[in-house]
Structures are given as structure tokens and as C-alpha cells.
Short mmCIF file of C-alpha atoms in Angstrom, two decimals:
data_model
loop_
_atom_site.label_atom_id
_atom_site.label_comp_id
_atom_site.label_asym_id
_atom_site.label_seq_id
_atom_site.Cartn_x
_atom_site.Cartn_y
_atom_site.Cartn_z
CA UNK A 1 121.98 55.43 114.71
CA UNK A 2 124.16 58.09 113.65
CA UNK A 3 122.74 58.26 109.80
CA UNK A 4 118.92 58.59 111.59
CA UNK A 5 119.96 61.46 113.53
CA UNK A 6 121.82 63.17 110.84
CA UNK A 7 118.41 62.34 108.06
CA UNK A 8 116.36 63.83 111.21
CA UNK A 9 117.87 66.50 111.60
CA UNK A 10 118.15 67.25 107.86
CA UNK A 11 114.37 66.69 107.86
CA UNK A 12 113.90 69.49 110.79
CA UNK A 13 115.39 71.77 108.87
CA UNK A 14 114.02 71.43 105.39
CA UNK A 15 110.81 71.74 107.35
CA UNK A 16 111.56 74.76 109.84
CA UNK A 17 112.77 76.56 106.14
CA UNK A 18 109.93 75.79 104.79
CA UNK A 19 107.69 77.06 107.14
CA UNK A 20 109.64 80.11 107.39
CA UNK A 21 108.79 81.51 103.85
CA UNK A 22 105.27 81.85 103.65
CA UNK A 23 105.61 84.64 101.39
CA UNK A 24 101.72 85.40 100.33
CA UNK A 25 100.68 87.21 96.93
CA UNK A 26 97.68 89.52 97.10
CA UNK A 27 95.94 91.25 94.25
CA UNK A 28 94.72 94.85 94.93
CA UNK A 29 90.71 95.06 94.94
CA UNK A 30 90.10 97.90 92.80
CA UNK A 31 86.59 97.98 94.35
CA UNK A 32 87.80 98.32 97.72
CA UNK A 33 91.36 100.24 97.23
CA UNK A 34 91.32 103.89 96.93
CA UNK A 35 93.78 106.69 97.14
CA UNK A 36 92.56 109.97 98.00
CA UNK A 37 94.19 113.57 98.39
CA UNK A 38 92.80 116.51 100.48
CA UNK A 39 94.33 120.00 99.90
CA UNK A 40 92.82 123.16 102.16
CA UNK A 41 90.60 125.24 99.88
CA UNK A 42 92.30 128.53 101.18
CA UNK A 43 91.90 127.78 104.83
CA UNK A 44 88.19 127.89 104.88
CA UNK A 45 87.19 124.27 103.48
CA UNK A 46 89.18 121.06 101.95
CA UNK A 47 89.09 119.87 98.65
CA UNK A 48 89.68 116.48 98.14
CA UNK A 49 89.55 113.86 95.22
CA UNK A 50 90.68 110.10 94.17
CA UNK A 51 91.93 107.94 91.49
CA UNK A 52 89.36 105.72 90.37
CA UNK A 53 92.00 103.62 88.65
CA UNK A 54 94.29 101.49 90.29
CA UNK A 55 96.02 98.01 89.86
CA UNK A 56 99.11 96.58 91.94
CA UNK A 57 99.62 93.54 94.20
CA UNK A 58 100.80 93.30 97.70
CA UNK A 59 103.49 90.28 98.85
CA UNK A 60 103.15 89.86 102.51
CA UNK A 61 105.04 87.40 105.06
CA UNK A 62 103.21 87.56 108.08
CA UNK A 63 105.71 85.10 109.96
CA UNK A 64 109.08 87.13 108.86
CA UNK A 65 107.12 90.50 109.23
CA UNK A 66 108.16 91.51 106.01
CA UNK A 67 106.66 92.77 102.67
CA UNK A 68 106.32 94.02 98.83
CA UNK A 69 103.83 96.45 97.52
CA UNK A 70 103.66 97.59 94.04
CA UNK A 71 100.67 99.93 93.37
CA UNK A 72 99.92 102.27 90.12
CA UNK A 73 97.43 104.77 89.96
CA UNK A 74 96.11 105.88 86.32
CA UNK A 75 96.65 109.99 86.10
CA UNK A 76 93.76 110.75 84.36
CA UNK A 77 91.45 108.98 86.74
CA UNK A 78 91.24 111.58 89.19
CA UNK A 79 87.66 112.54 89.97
CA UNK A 80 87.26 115.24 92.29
CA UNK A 81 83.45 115.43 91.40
CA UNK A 82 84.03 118.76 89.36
CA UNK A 83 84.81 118.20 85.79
CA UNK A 84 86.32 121.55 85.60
CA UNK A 85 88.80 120.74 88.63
CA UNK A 86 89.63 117.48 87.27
CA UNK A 87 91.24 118.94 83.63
CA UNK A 88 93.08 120.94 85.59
CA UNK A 89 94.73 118.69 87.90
CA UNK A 90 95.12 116.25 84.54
CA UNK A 91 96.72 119.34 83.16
CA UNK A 92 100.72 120.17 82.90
CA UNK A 93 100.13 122.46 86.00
CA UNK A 94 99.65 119.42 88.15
CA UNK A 95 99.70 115.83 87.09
CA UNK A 96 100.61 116.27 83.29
CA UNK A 97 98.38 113.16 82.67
CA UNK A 98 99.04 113.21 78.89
CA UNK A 99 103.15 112.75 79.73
CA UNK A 100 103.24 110.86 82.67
CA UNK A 101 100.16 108.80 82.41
CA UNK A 102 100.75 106.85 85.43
CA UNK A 103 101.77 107.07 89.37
CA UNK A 104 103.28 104.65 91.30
CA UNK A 105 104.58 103.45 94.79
CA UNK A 106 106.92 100.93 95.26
CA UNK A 107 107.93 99.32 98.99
CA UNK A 108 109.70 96.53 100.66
CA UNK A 109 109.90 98.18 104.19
CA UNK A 110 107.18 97.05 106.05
CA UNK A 111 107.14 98.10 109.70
CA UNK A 112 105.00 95.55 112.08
CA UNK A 113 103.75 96.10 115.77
CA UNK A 114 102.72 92.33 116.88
CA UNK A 115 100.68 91.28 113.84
CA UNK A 116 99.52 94.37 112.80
CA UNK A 117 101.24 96.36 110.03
CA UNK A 118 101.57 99.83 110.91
CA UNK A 119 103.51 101.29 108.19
CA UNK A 120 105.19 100.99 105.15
CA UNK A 121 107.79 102.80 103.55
CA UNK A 122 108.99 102.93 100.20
CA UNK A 123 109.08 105.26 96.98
CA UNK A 124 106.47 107.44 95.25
CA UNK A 125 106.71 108.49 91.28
CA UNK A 126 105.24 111.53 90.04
CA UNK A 127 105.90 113.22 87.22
CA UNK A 128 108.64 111.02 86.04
CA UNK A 129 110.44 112.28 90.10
CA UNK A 130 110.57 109.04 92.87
CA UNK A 131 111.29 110.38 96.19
CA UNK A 132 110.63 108.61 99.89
CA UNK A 133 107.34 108.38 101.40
CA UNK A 134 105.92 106.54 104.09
CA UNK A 135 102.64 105.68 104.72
CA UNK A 136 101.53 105.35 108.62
CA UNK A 137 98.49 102.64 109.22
CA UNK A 138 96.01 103.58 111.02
CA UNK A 139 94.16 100.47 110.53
CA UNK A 140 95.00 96.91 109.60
CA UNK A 141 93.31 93.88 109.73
CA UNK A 142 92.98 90.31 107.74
CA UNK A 143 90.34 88.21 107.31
CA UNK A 144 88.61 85.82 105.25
CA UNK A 145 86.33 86.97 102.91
CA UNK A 146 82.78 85.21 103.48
CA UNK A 147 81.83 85.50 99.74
CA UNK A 148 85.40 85.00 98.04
CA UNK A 149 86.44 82.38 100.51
CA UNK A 150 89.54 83.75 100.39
CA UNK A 151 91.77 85.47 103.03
CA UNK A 152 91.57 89.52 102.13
CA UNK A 153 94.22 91.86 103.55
CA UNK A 154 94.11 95.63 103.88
CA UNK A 155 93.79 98.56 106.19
CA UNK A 156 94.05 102.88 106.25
CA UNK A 157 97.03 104.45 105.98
CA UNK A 158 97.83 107.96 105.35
CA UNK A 159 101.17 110.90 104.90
CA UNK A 160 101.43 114.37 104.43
CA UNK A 161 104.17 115.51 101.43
CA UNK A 162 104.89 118.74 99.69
CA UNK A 163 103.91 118.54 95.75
CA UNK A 164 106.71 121.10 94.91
CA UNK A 165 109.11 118.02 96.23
CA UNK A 166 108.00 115.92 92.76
CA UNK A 167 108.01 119.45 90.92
CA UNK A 168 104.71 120.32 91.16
CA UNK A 169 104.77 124.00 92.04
CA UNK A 170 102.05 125.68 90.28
CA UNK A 171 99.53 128.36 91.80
CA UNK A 172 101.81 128.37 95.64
CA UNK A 173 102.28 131.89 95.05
CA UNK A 174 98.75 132.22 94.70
CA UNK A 175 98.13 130.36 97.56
CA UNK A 176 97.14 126.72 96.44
CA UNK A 177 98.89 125.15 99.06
CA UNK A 178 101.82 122.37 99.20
CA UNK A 179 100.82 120.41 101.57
CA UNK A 180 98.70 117.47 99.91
CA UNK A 181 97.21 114.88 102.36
CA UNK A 182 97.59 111.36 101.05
CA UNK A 183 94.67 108.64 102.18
CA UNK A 184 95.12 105.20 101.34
CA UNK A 185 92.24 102.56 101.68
CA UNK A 186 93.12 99.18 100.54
CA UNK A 187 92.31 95.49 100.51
CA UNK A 188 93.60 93.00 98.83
CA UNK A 189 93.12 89.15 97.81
CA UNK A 190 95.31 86.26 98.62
CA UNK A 191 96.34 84.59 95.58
#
């Protein structure tokens, strides 16, 4: 009697651990990601752009709340619409595109509220520089995917940082400003 409870209970919890870790790996939809900036145009309109390449994956654990994002944005992909506008952001006054070719944030603080992620928090690279952001849902859902069949996670999230913080300081005497307003749309699918 004693061995069966003791294999039971063994049983219980090799399956309660198990059920625990349901760590899930999504790729990053480059068709439906995109990550957007909007800087005030001298206070009378915004100016705003994207990266048009992107690759990363998302690890998400709906059950522990917890998460891992890993998402890198290609420089010289940023398309404002205005060739002109683009060389110079590519250029060493902005991105330096030809030395630092890539951009990246990296995370493993997820913050939840019930199901729903509603930010996460972790480190953006520019120009060789990582400092702390966090980016604040303002939307988050998951869902299966009627054509891929799959389950497909994503939602908005935005922040606000100052470019001068990665080193980016050119034309704020001339009144560019700092600010830069970060927009991040993103789905991705479960592996």
C-alpha cells in the first residue's frame, strides 16, 4: 500500500511539472510585425517611418506568465516613403547603417494582467549602446490562425525614449527633436 502511494504521488508530480512548463516558441511574421517611429516635424506635423526588415522569435508561457523576446531590425530598411529622408537616417548622423547594420531588443520581463500581456521590458541596441526600454501593450490577443492552423500571438505596444540616450544627438540644436515615439505591431506563429 505504501509503495502505491509513494509511485502515485511520484506520478502527480512528474505530471503537475510537466504541465507547468509549457514554454511555447513563436516565429515573428515579418508580414504582420512592424516597428515604426514618429518624430514631430517642428511642432506643426509628425514624421514617421518603419523597418521593413525584421526577424526574431517570441518564447511565451502563458501558464507561468512569463516570457523571451528576441527581435532584430535591419538598419538600412527604414522607409519613411522619402528616399532623401531615408539616406539620411541610414547615415552616421542617425542610424550609421553601414557600422551598425542591425538593431535589436532583447526581454525576459514580461508583465501580465489576467491573460493578457501588457508589457514587456527588456534592452534596446543602437548604435553598438543597449540601454532599458519598456514597451507598454496596448493590445494583446491570441488566436488561431484560420489559414495557418496554427495558434498566432501578437498585439500593439508602444514607448517614448530620447535618441541622444543611444548617442544619437545630431540636428537637437537645430531643433530635430529627441523624443522618438516607438510603435510596435507584432504577431507571431507558434512553432
Amino acid at each position: 500500500m505504501r509503495k502505491t502511494l509513494i509511485a502515485a504521488a511520484l506520478v502527480a508530480t512528474a505530471f503537475v511539472g510537466s504541465a507547468h512548463a509549457e514554454i511555447a516558441t513563436y516565429n515573428i511574421d515579418p508580414t504582420h510585425t512592424f516597428v515604426t517611429f514618429e518624430v514631430s516635424h517642428f511642432g506643426t506635423s509628425t514624421n514617421r517611418g518603419r523597418f521593413d526588415k525584421k526577424d526574431g522569435t517570441v518564447q511565451l508561457d502563458k501558464a507561468a506568465k512569463t516570457g523571451k523576446v528576441d527581435l532584430t531590425l535591419e538598419t538600412d530598411s527604414i522607409n519613411t516613403g522619402t528616399v532623401a529622408l531615408d539616406k539620411q537616417l541610414q547615415s552616421e548622423n542617425f542610424l550609421n547603417a553601414a557600422n551598425f547594420p542591425t538593431a535589436k531588443f532583447v526581454a525576459n520581463d514580461f508583465s501580465f494582467s489576467g491573460d493578457k500581456v501588457n508589457a514587456v521590458t527588456g534592452q534596446l541596441t543602437l548604435l553598438g549602446k543597449t540601454l532599458p526600454v519598456t514597451l507598454k501593450a496596448t493590445n494583446f490577443n491570441c488566436y488561431t490562425n484560420p489559414i495557418l492552423k496554427r495558434e498566432v500571438c501578437g498585439g500593439d505596444f508602444e514607448t517614448t525614449i530620447q535618441r541622444s540616450q543611444w548617442g544619437m544627438g545630431w540636428g537637437i540644436d537645430l531643433g530635430v527633436p529627441d523624443t522618438v515615439k516607438l510603435a510596435v505591431q507584432v504577431e507571431a506563429v507558434k512553432q
